[in-house]
């Protein structure tokens, strides 16, 4: 009895220690975001940034957020980012699901070699690809359009890998049973496996959304027309124009720029948990 009680007590202490460590790291990670939101509510930060930093403004006000939301350029940047991001997410998730299913359940020559090539793309950073991609889209006269931001998302090695790993956990007997009924590969995918892929699809939507919405370097290269600037480009240009002044407006603008990502994550977080839980299902 004593050993059992001592084991339970040690287990509780262990859980409390882990919780405390995670709480400390969570607070440290959230502190910059909390400060960003706080400065956005501080009108005096447009004159000089508060030092030392404070989490609660002396006189909280919605003045900065009112100006930001009335800014026509920000609204246009939001529209541009929405067009690019939604298109990229749809293309990326759709192609990754199909490719992941093919690599997992498909039977064709060169599958392993082709999958290795797809994984090899993960080792190539964006910087070495800038010049070839720029020349490619320049040759077809697509610069200063949204197409250079959308089309490269057709192939995403990371998401294809995640999809393959997910479909590997689903039983092959589902496919075999559908084949016995005379279903083709596309019908098997859309009728059998696609309804089961909701959790991994939600995870990919969030990842693809974050990558596309926050993309800065590639849009900076291909979009010289300010009317086509996305939210990160507009935020950068606003910061460069004003320097250290208008800190409150800058932080309010930064808060508004990350808001769609936060809302999307809160809406889809339960599906992410499901995808992690289902990763242990065996066929």
PDB file of C-alpha atoms in Angstrom:
ATOM      1  CA  UNK A   1       0.000   0.000   0.000  1.00  0.00           C
ATOM      2  CA  UNK A   2       2.753   2.410   0.950  1.00  0.00           C
ATOM      3  CA  UNK A   3       4.628   1.743  -2.298  1.00  0.00           C
ATOM      4  CA  UNK A   4       1.442   2.298  -4.308  1.00  0.00           C
ATOM      5  CA  UNK A   5       0.737   5.614  -2.548  1.00  0.00           C
ATOM      6  CA  UNK A   6       4.348   6.732  -3.003  1.00  0.00           C
ATOM      7  CA  UNK A   7       4.198   5.849  -6.708  1.00  0.00           C
ATOM      8  CA  UNK A   8       0.998   7.846  -7.123  1.00  0.00           C
ATOM      9  CA  UNK A   9       2.527  10.774  -5.260  1.00  0.00           C
ATOM     10  CA  UNK A  10       5.662  10.646  -7.421  1.00  0.00           C
ATOM     11  CA  UNK A  11       3.487  10.514 -10.534  1.00  0.00           C
ATOM     12  CA  UNK A  12       1.536  13.584  -9.427  1.00  0.00           C
ATOM     13  CA  UNK A  13       4.757  15.475  -8.683  1.00  0.00           C
ATOM     14  CA  UNK A  14       6.037  14.546 -12.134  1.00  0.00           C
ATOM     15  CA  UNK A  15       2.842  15.782 -13.789  1.00  0.00           C
ATOM     16  CA  UNK A  16       2.965  19.056 -11.817  1.00  0.00           C
ATOM     17  CA  UNK A  17       6.607  19.614 -12.807  1.00  0.00           C
ATOM     18  CA  UNK A  18       5.877  18.985 -16.481  1.00  0.00           C
ATOM     19  CA  UNK A  19       2.855  21.278 -16.346  1.00  0.00           C
ATOM     20  CA  UNK A  20       4.881  24.022 -14.664  1.00  0.00           C
ATOM     21  CA  UNK A  21       7.670  23.790 -17.267  1.00  0.00           C
ATOM     22  CA  UNK A  22       5.184  23.870 -20.145  1.00  0.00           C
ATOM     23  CA  UNK A  23       3.368  26.801 -18.535  1.00  0.00           C
ATOM     24  CA  UNK A  24       6.587  28.789 -18.196  1.00  0.00           C
ATOM     25  CA  UNK A  25       7.580  28.167 -21.803  1.00  0.00           C
ATOM     26  CA  UNK A  26       4.041  28.955 -22.945  1.00  0.00           C
ATOM     27  CA  UNK A  27       4.104  32.302 -21.145  1.00  0.00           C
ATOM     28  CA  UNK A  28       7.518  33.126 -22.634  1.00  0.00           C
ATOM     29  CA  UNK A  29       6.262  32.309 -26.131  1.00  0.00           C
ATOM     30  CA  UNK A  30       3.059  34.309 -25.728  1.00  0.00           C
ATOM     31  CA  UNK A  31       4.685  37.363 -24.122  1.00  0.00           C
ATOM     32  CA  UNK A  32       5.787  39.017 -27.424  1.00  0.00           C
ATOM     33  CA  UNK A  33       2.310  38.560 -28.898  1.00  0.00           C
ATOM     34  CA  UNK A  34       0.654  39.937 -25.770  1.00  0.00           C
ATOM     35  CA  UNK A  35       2.976  42.947 -25.892  1.00  0.00           C
ATOM     36  CA  UNK A  36       2.190  43.460 -29.588  1.00  0.00           C
ATOM     37  CA  UNK A  37      -1.554  43.524 -28.876  1.00  0.00           C
ATOM     38  CA  UNK A  38      -1.033  45.810 -25.885  1.00  0.00           C
ATOM     39  CA  UNK A  39       0.997  48.365 -27.840  1.00  0.00           C
ATOM     40  CA  UNK A  40      -1.740  48.375 -30.475  1.00  0.00           C
ATOM     41  CA  UNK A  41      -4.129  49.715 -27.818  1.00  0.00           C
ATOM     42  CA  UNK A  42      -1.633  52.393 -26.708  1.00  0.00           C
ATOM     43  CA  UNK A  43      -2.094  55.682 -28.591  1.00  0.00           C
ATOM     44  CA  UNK A  44       1.002  57.250 -27.045  1.00  0.00           C
ATOM     45  CA  UNK A  45       3.134  54.523 -28.682  1.00  0.00           C
ATOM     46  CA  UNK A  46       2.778  56.464 -31.963  1.00  0.00           C
ATOM     47  CA  UNK A  47       5.005  59.145 -30.432  1.00  0.00           C
ATOM     48  CA  UNK A  48       7.453  56.960 -28.527  1.00  0.00           C
ATOM     49  CA  UNK A  49       7.452  53.266 -27.704  1.00  0.00           C
ATOM     50  CA  UNK A  50       6.806  52.625 -23.995  1.00  0.00           C
ATOM     51  CA  UNK A  51       9.938  51.648 -22.090  1.00  0.00           C
ATOM     52  CA  UNK A  52      10.150  49.515 -20.094  1.00  0.00           C
ATOM     53  CA  UNK A  53       7.524  47.493 -22.015  1.00  0.00           C
ATOM     54  CA  UNK A  54       4.158  47.218 -20.294  1.00  0.00           C
ATOM     55  CA  UNK A  55       1.376  44.737 -20.980  1.00  0.00           C
ATOM     56  CA  UNK A  56      -1.438  47.114 -19.996  1.00  0.00           C
ATOM     57  CA  UNK A  57      -1.519  50.596 -21.588  1.00  0.00           C
ATOM     58  CA  UNK A  58      -2.003  53.563 -19.292  1.00  0.00           C
ATOM     59  CA  UNK A  59      -4.981  54.744 -21.351  1.00  0.00           C
ATOM     60  CA  UNK A  60      -6.320  51.866 -23.529  1.00  0.00           C
ATOM     61  CA  UNK A  61      -7.963  53.036 -26.737  1.00  0.00           C
ATOM     62  CA  UNK A  62      -9.200  51.630 -30.046  1.00  0.00           C
ATOM     63  CA  UNK A  63      -7.790  54.621 -31.933  1.00  0.00           C
ATOM     64  CA  UNK A  64      -5.014  52.664 -33.698  1.00  0.00           C
ATOM     65  CA  UNK A  65      -7.271  49.783 -34.681  1.00  0.00           C
ATOM     66  CA  UNK A  66      -9.863  52.229 -36.000  1.00  0.00           C
ATOM     67  CA  UNK A  67      -7.317  53.846 -38.311  1.00  0.00           C
ATOM     68  CA  UNK A  68      -5.979  50.461 -39.415  1.00  0.00           C
ATOM     69  CA  UNK A  69      -9.421  49.092 -40.262  1.00  0.00           C
ATOM     70  CA  UNK A  70     -10.307  52.268 -42.199  1.00  0.00           C
ATOM     71  CA  UNK A  71      -7.147  52.026 -44.304  1.00  0.00           C
ATOM     72  CA  UNK A  72      -8.045  51.212 -47.907  1.00  0.00           C
ATOM     73  CA  UNK A  73      -4.582  49.837 -48.673  1.00  0.00           C
ATOM     74  CA  UNK A  74      -4.868  47.308 -45.871  1.00  0.00           C
ATOM     75  CA  UNK A  75      -8.253  46.164 -47.169  1.00  0.00           C
ATOM     76  CA  UNK A  76      -6.786  45.715 -50.647  1.00  0.00           C
ATOM     77  CA  UNK A  77      -3.830  43.815 -49.180  1.00  0.00           C
ATOM     78  CA  UNK A  78      -6.264  41.580 -47.317  1.00  0.00           C
ATOM     79  CA  UNK A  79      -8.159  40.883 -50.543  1.00  0.00           C
ATOM     80  CA  UNK A  80      -4.912  40.081 -52.362  1.00  0.00           C
ATOM     81  CA  UNK A  81      -3.739  37.768 -49.589  1.00  0.00           C
ATOM     82  CA  UNK A  82      -7.135  36.078 -49.461  1.00  0.00           C
ATOM     83  CA  UNK A  83      -7.087  35.380 -53.210  1.00  0.00           C
ATOM     84  CA  UNK A  84      -3.555  33.983 -53.119  1.00  0.00           C
ATOM     85  CA  UNK A  85      -3.948  32.035 -49.883  1.00  0.00           C
ATOM     86  CA  UNK A  86      -7.307  30.415 -50.642  1.00  0.00           C
ATOM     87  CA  UNK A  87      -6.178  29.409 -54.129  1.00  0.00           C
ATOM     88  CA  UNK A  88      -2.888  28.030 -52.821  1.00  0.00           C
ATOM     89  CA  UNK A  89      -4.576  26.100 -50.018  1.00  0.00           C
ATOM     90  CA  UNK A  90      -7.101  24.484 -52.355  1.00  0.00           C
ATOM     91  CA  UNK A  91      -4.439  23.485 -54.874  1.00  0.00           C
ATOM     92  CA  UNK A  92      -1.904  22.336 -52.272  1.00  0.00           C
ATOM     93  CA  UNK A  93      -4.314  20.252 -50.188  1.00  0.00           C
ATOM     94  CA  UNK A  94      -5.984  18.673 -53.224  1.00  0.00           C
ATOM     95  CA  UNK A  95      -2.734  17.707 -54.964  1.00  0.00           C
ATOM     96  CA  UNK A  96      -1.139  16.495 -51.718  1.00  0.00           C
ATOM     97  CA  UNK A  97      -4.098  14.260 -50.866  1.00  0.00           C
ATOM     98  CA  UNK A  98      -4.070  12.685 -54.321  1.00  0.00           C
ATOM     99  CA  UNK A  99      -0.295  12.266 -54.369  1.00  0.00           C
ATOM    100  CA  UNK A 100      -0.216  10.902 -50.812  1.00  0.00           C
ATOM    101  CA  UNK A 101      -2.899   8.343 -51.674  1.00  0.00           C
ATOM    102  CA  UNK A 102      -1.035   7.318 -54.818  1.00  0.00           C
ATOM    103  CA  UNK A 103       2.256   6.821 -52.971  1.00  0.00           C
ATOM    104  CA  UNK A 104       0.529   4.936 -50.159  1.00  0.00           C
ATOM    105  CA  UNK A 105      -1.950   2.666 -51.929  1.00  0.00           C
ATOM    106  CA  UNK A 106      -0.864   2.851 -55.559  1.00  0.00           C
ATOM    107  CA  UNK A 107       1.036   0.106 -57.354  1.00  0.00           C
ATOM    108  CA  UNK A 108       3.197   1.457 -60.175  1.00  0.00           C
ATOM    109  CA  UNK A 109       6.798   1.268 -61.370  1.00  0.00           C
ATOM    110  CA  UNK A 110       9.261   3.752 -59.952  1.00  0.00           C
ATOM    111  CA  UNK A 111       7.056   4.632 -56.961  1.00  0.00           C
ATOM    112  CA  UNK A 112       9.879   4.461 -54.443  1.00  0.00           C
ATOM    113  CA  UNK A 113      12.270   6.461 -56.631  1.00  0.00           C
ATOM    114  CA  UNK A 114       9.664   9.111 -57.326  1.00  0.00           C
ATOM    115  CA  UNK A 115       8.828   9.371 -53.624  1.00  0.00           C
ATOM    116  CA  UNK A 116      12.527   9.799 -52.812  1.00  0.00           C
ATOM    117  CA  UNK A 117      12.675  12.646 -55.344  1.00  0.00           C
ATOM    118  CA  UNK A 118       9.646  14.267 -53.683  1.00  0.00           C
ATOM    119  CA  UNK A 119      11.315  13.987 -50.284  1.00  0.00           C
ATOM    120  CA  UNK A 120      14.509  15.390 -51.800  1.00  0.00           C
ATOM    121  CA  UNK A 121      12.697  18.647 -52.514  1.00  0.00           C
ATOM    122  CA  UNK A 122      12.475  19.175 -48.747  1.00  0.00           C
ATOM    123  CA  UNK A 123      16.245  19.636 -48.636  1.00  0.00           C
ATOM    124  CA  UNK A 124      16.188  22.487 -51.177  1.00  0.00           C
ATOM    125  CA  UNK A 125      15.456  25.862 -49.521  1.00  0.00           C
ATOM    126  CA  UNK A 126      13.532  28.587 -51.289  1.00  0.00           C
ATOM    127  CA  UNK A 127      16.534  30.850 -51.899  1.00  0.00           C
ATOM    128  CA  UNK A 128      18.271  28.671 -54.572  1.00  0.00           C
ATOM    129  CA  UNK A 129      14.949  28.359 -56.403  1.00  0.00           C
ATOM    130  CA  UNK A 130      14.262  32.084 -56.608  1.00  0.00           C
ATOM    131  CA  UNK A 131      16.234  32.791 -59.781  1.00  0.00           C
ATOM    132  CA  UNK A 132      15.007  29.742 -61.793  1.00  0.00           C
ATOM    133  CA  UNK A 133      11.405  30.397 -60.766  1.00  0.00           C
ATOM    134  CA  UNK A 134      11.741  34.091 -61.543  1.00  0.00           C
ATOM    135  CA  UNK A 135      13.138  33.359 -65.010  1.00  0.00           C
ATOM    136  CA  UNK A 136      10.414  30.779 -65.638  1.00  0.00           C
ATOM    137  CA  UNK A 137       7.522  33.104 -64.809  1.00  0.00           C
ATOM    138  CA  UNK A 138       9.238  36.019 -66.548  1.00  0.00           C
ATOM    139  CA  UNK A 139       9.516  33.942 -69.739  1.00  0.00           C
ATOM    140  CA  UNK A 140       5.750  33.384 -69.780  1.00  0.00           C
ATOM    141  CA  UNK A 141       5.030  37.008 -68.796  1.00  0.00           C
ATOM    142  CA  UNK A 142       3.353  36.189 -65.468  1.00  0.00           C
ATOM    143  CA  UNK A 143       5.286  38.540 -63.206  1.00  0.00           C
ATOM    144  CA  UNK A 144       3.171  41.070 -61.312  1.00  0.00           C
ATOM    145  CA  UNK A 145       0.303  38.595 -61.229  1.00  0.00           C
ATOM    146  CA  UNK A 146      -0.868  36.193 -58.556  1.00  0.00           C
ATOM    147  CA  UNK A 147       0.020  33.108 -60.602  1.00  0.00           C
ATOM    148  CA  UNK A 148       3.673  32.910 -59.425  1.00  0.00           C
ATOM    149  CA  UNK A 149       2.369  32.788 -55.859  1.00  0.00           C
ATOM    150  CA  UNK A 150      -0.227  30.087 -56.586  1.00  0.00           C
ATOM    151  CA  UNK A 151       1.214  27.667 -59.135  1.00  0.00           C
ATOM    152  CA  UNK A 152       4.357  26.574 -57.200  1.00  0.00           C
ATOM    153  CA  UNK A 153       2.078  25.266 -54.445  1.00  0.00           C
ATOM    154  CA  UNK A 154       0.970  22.389 -56.688  1.00  0.00           C
ATOM    155  CA  UNK A 155       3.813  20.287 -55.288  1.00  0.00           C
ATOM    156  CA  UNK A 156       4.606  20.315 -51.585  1.00  0.00           C
ATOM    157  CA  UNK A 157       6.914  17.552 -50.411  1.00  0.00           C
ATOM    158  CA  UNK A 158       6.124  17.982 -46.721  1.00  0.00           C
ATOM    159  CA  UNK A 159       2.357  17.718 -47.135  1.00  0.00           C
ATOM    160  CA  UNK A 160       2.662  14.797 -49.556  1.00  0.00           C
ATOM    161  CA  UNK A 161       4.772  12.999 -46.971  1.00  0.00           C
ATOM    162  CA  UNK A 162       2.198  13.696 -44.228  1.00  0.00           C
ATOM    163  CA  UNK A 163      -0.610  12.411 -46.451  1.00  0.00           C
ATOM    164  CA  UNK A 164       1.271   9.240 -47.317  1.00  0.00           C
ATOM    165  CA  UNK A 165       1.959   8.537 -43.651  1.00  0.00           C
ATOM    166  CA  UNK A 166      -1.715   9.084 -42.844  1.00  0.00           C
ATOM    167  CA  UNK A 167      -3.003   6.819 -45.626  1.00  0.00           C
ATOM    168  CA  UNK A 168      -0.456   4.158 -44.636  1.00  0.00           C
ATOM    169  CA  UNK A 169      -2.326   3.831 -41.339  1.00  0.00           C
ATOM    170  CA  UNK A 170      -5.643   3.122 -43.075  1.00  0.00           C
ATOM    171  CA  UNK A 171      -6.327  -0.551 -43.912  1.00  0.00           C
ATOM    172  CA  UNK A 172      -5.773  -1.803 -47.463  1.00  0.00           C
ATOM    173  CA  UNK A 173      -8.845  -4.016 -47.083  1.00  0.00           C
ATOM    174  CA  UNK A 174     -11.026  -0.969 -47.731  1.00  0.00           C
ATOM    175  CA  UNK A 175      -9.442  -0.577 -51.160  1.00  0.00           C
ATOM    176  CA  UNK A 176      -9.624  -4.284 -51.896  1.00  0.00           C
ATOM    177  CA  UNK A 177     -13.308  -4.429 -50.994  1.00  0.00           C
ATOM    178  CA  UNK A 178     -14.057  -1.454 -53.256  1.00  0.00           C
ATOM    179  CA  UNK A 179     -12.114  -3.046 -56.108  1.00  0.00           C
ATOM    180  CA  UNK A 180     -14.176  -6.217 -55.744  1.00  0.00           C
ATOM    181  CA  UNK A 181     -17.283  -4.055 -56.185  1.00  0.00           C
ATOM    182  CA  UNK A 182     -15.775  -2.736 -59.422  1.00  0.00           C
ATOM    183  CA  UNK A 183     -14.753   0.735 -58.252  1.00  0.00           C
ATOM    184  CA  UNK A 184     -11.882   2.532 -59.990  1.00  0.00           C
ATOM    185  CA  UNK A 185      -9.040   4.316 -58.240  1.00  0.00           C
ATOM    186  CA  UNK A 186     -10.652   7.766 -58.295  1.00  0.00           C
ATOM    187  CA  UNK A 187     -13.929   6.377 -57.013  1.00  0.00           C
ATOM    188  CA  UNK A 188     -12.107   4.465 -54.277  1.00  0.00           C
ATOM    189  CA  UNK A 189     -10.290   7.624 -53.230  1.00  0.00           C
ATOM    190  CA  UNK A 190     -13.287   9.958 -53.204  1.00  0.00           C
ATOM    191  CA  UNK A 191     -15.846   7.470 -51.835  1.00  0.00           C
ATOM    192  CA  UNK A 192     -13.729   5.462 -49.374  1.00  0.00           C
ATOM    193  CA  UNK A 193     -10.526   7.213 -48.279  1.00  0.00           C
ATOM    194  CA  UNK A 194     -11.327  10.888 -48.751  1.00  0.00           C
ATOM    195  CA  UNK A 195     -14.139  10.907 -46.114  1.00  0.00           C
ATOM    196  CA  UNK A 196     -11.611   9.472 -43.628  1.00  0.00           C
ATOM    197  CA  UNK A 197      -8.984  12.121 -44.423  1.00  0.00           C
ATOM    198  CA  UNK A 198     -10.748  15.014 -42.700  1.00  0.00           C
ATOM    199  CA  UNK A 199      -8.270  15.353 -39.793  1.00  0.00           C
ATOM    200  CA  UNK A 200      -5.139  15.321 -41.965  1.00  0.00           C
ATOM    201  CA  UNK A 201      -6.829  17.649 -44.469  1.00  0.00           C
ATOM    202  CA  UNK A 202      -7.567  20.146 -41.668  1.00  0.00           C
ATOM    203  CA  UNK A 203      -3.950  19.962 -40.530  1.00  0.00           C
ATOM    204  CA  UNK A 204      -2.738  20.615 -44.080  1.00  0.00           C
ATOM    205  CA  UNK A 205      -5.164  23.520 -44.483  1.00  0.00           C
ATOM    206  CA  UNK A 206      -3.676  25.244 -41.443  1.00  0.00           C
ATOM    207  CA  UNK A 207      -0.070  24.594 -42.522  1.00  0.00           C
ATOM    208  CA  UNK A 208      -0.688  25.668 -46.124  1.00  0.00           C
ATOM    209  CA  UNK A 209      -2.615  28.736 -44.947  1.00  0.00           C
ATOM    210  CA  UNK A 210       0.195  29.838 -42.631  1.00  0.00           C
ATOM    211  CA  UNK A 211       2.875  29.290 -45.294  1.00  0.00           C
ATOM    212  CA  UNK A 212       0.981  31.200 -47.962  1.00  0.00           C
ATOM    213  CA  UNK A 213      -0.372  34.016 -45.760  1.00  0.00           C
ATOM    214  CA  UNK A 214       3.024  34.712 -44.158  1.00  0.00           C
ATOM    215  CA  UNK A 215       5.090  34.336 -47.340  1.00  0.00           C
ATOM    216  CA  UNK A 216       7.235  37.419 -47.813  1.00  0.00           C
ATOM    217  CA  UNK A 217      10.397  36.803 -49.859  1.00  0.00           C
ATOM    218  CA  UNK A 218       8.855  35.303 -52.997  1.00  0.00           C
ATOM    219  CA  UNK A 219       6.013  37.876 -53.264  1.00  0.00           C
ATOM    220  CA  UNK A 220       8.607  40.615 -52.723  1.00  0.00           C
ATOM    221  CA  UNK A 221      10.508  39.345 -55.779  1.00  0.00           C
ATOM    222  CA  UNK A 222       7.610  38.904 -58.212  1.00  0.00           C
ATOM    223  CA  UNK A 223       5.218  41.688 -57.130  1.00  0.00           C
ATOM    224  CA  UNK A 224       6.526  45.181 -57.853  1.00  0.00           C
ATOM    225  CA  UNK A 225       3.041  46.631 -58.305  1.00  0.00           C
ATOM    226  CA  UNK A 226       1.918  47.946 -54.905  1.00  0.00           C
ATOM    227  CA  UNK A 227      -1.738  47.351 -55.796  1.00  0.00           C
ATOM    228  CA  UNK A 228      -0.969  43.609 -55.750  1.00  0.00           C
ATOM    229  CA  UNK A 229       0.917  43.593 -52.451  1.00  0.00           C
ATOM    230  CA  UNK A 230      -0.130  41.027 -49.878  1.00  0.00           C
ATOM    231  CA  UNK A 231      -0.491  41.729 -46.144  1.00  0.00           C
ATOM    232  CA  UNK A 232       3.161  40.932 -45.212  1.00  0.00           C
ATOM    233  CA  UNK A 233       4.436  43.206 -47.998  1.00  0.00           C
ATOM    234  CA  UNK A 234       2.124  46.026 -46.955  1.00  0.00           C
ATOM    235  CA  UNK A 235       3.161  45.617 -43.310  1.00  0.00           C
ATOM    236  CA  UNK A 236       6.842  45.751 -44.287  1.00  0.00           C
ATOM    237  CA  UNK A 237       6.379  48.838 -46.481  1.00  0.00           C
ATOM    238  CA  UNK A 238       4.392  50.562 -43.718  1.00  0.00           C
ATOM    239  CA  UNK A 239       7.147  49.847 -41.190  1.00  0.00           C
ATOM    240  CA  UNK A 240       9.886  51.089 -43.531  1.00  0.00           C
ATOM    241  CA  UNK A 241       8.027  54.287 -44.327  1.00  0.00           C
ATOM    242  CA  UNK A 242       7.448  55.197 -40.676  1.00  0.00           C
ATOM    243  CA  UNK A 243      10.584  53.760 -39.068  1.00  0.00           C
ATOM    244  CA  UNK A 244      10.326  53.801 -35.273  1.00  0.00           C
ATOM    245  CA  UNK A 245       7.437  56.277 -35.306  1.00  0.00           C
ATOM    246  CA  UNK A 246       3.779  55.240 -35.282  1.00  0.00           C
ATOM    247  CA  UNK A 247       4.628  52.167 -33.211  1.00  0.00           C
ATOM    248  CA  UNK A 248       1.034  51.801 -32.047  1.00  0.00           C
ATOM    249  CA  UNK A 249      -0.320  51.743 -35.583  1.00  0.00           C
ATOM    250  CA  UNK A 250       2.372  49.287 -36.666  1.00  0.00           C
ATOM    251  CA  UNK A 251       1.567  46.887 -33.832  1.00  0.00           C
ATOM    252  CA  UNK A 252      -2.164  47.207 -34.449  1.00  0.00           C
ATOM    253  CA  UNK A 253      -1.546  46.423 -38.110  1.00  0.00           C
ATOM    254  CA  UNK A 254       0.601  43.418 -37.152  1.00  0.00           C
ATOM    255  CA  UNK A 255      -2.141  42.154 -34.831  1.00  0.00           C
ATOM    256  CA  UNK A 256      -4.775  42.433 -37.533  1.00  0.00           C
ATOM    257  CA  UNK A 257      -2.466  40.679 -40.012  1.00  0.00           C
ATOM    258  CA  UNK A 258      -2.109  37.533 -37.867  1.00  0.00           C
ATOM    259  CA  UNK A 259      -5.760  37.448 -36.822  1.00  0.00           C
ATOM    260  CA  UNK A 260      -6.945  35.166 -39.687  1.00  0.00           C
ATOM    261  CA  UNK A 261      -4.353  32.541 -38.762  1.00  0.00           C
ATOM    262  CA  UNK A 262      -5.421  32.569 -35.103  1.00  0.00           C
ATOM    263  CA  UNK A 263      -9.110  32.287 -36.008  1.00  0.00           C
ATOM    264  CA  UNK A 264      -8.472  29.447 -38.454  1.00  0.00           C
ATOM    265  CA  UNK A 265      -6.397  27.539 -35.915  1.00  0.00           C
ATOM    266  CA  UNK A 266      -9.030  27.907 -33.183  1.00  0.00           C
ATOM    267  CA  UNK A 267     -11.664  26.649 -35.606  1.00  0.00           C
ATOM    268  CA  UNK A 268      -9.683  23.600 -36.812  1.00  0.00           C
ATOM    269  CA  UNK A 269      -7.628  22.676 -33.754  1.00  0.00           C
ATOM    270  CA  UNK A 270      -9.853  19.733 -32.807  1.00  0.00           C
ATOM    271  CA  UNK A 271      -9.245  18.184 -36.222  1.00  0.00           C
ATOM    272  CA  UNK A 272      -5.493  18.466 -35.688  1.00  0.00           C
ATOM    273  CA  UNK A 273      -5.834  16.553 -32.429  1.00  0.00           C
ATOM    274  CA  UNK A 274      -7.821  13.878 -34.286  1.00  0.00           C
ATOM    275  CA  UNK A 275      -5.130  13.575 -36.960  1.00  0.00           C
ATOM    276  CA  UNK A 276      -2.488  13.036 -34.270  1.00  0.00           C
ATOM    277  CA  UNK A 277      -4.664  10.444 -32.529  1.00  0.00           C
ATOM    278  CA  UNK A 278      -5.455   8.612 -35.763  1.00  0.00           C
ATOM    279  CA  UNK A 279      -1.794   8.368 -36.679  1.00  0.00           C
ATOM    280  CA  UNK A 280      -1.629   5.338 -34.380  1.00  0.00           C
ATOM    281  CA  UNK A 281      -4.403   3.413 -36.150  1.00  0.00           C
ATOM    282  CA  UNK A 282      -3.124   0.224 -37.731  1.00  0.00           C
ATOM    283  CA  UNK A 283      -4.638  -1.555 -40.691  1.00  0.00           C
TER     284      UNK A 283
END
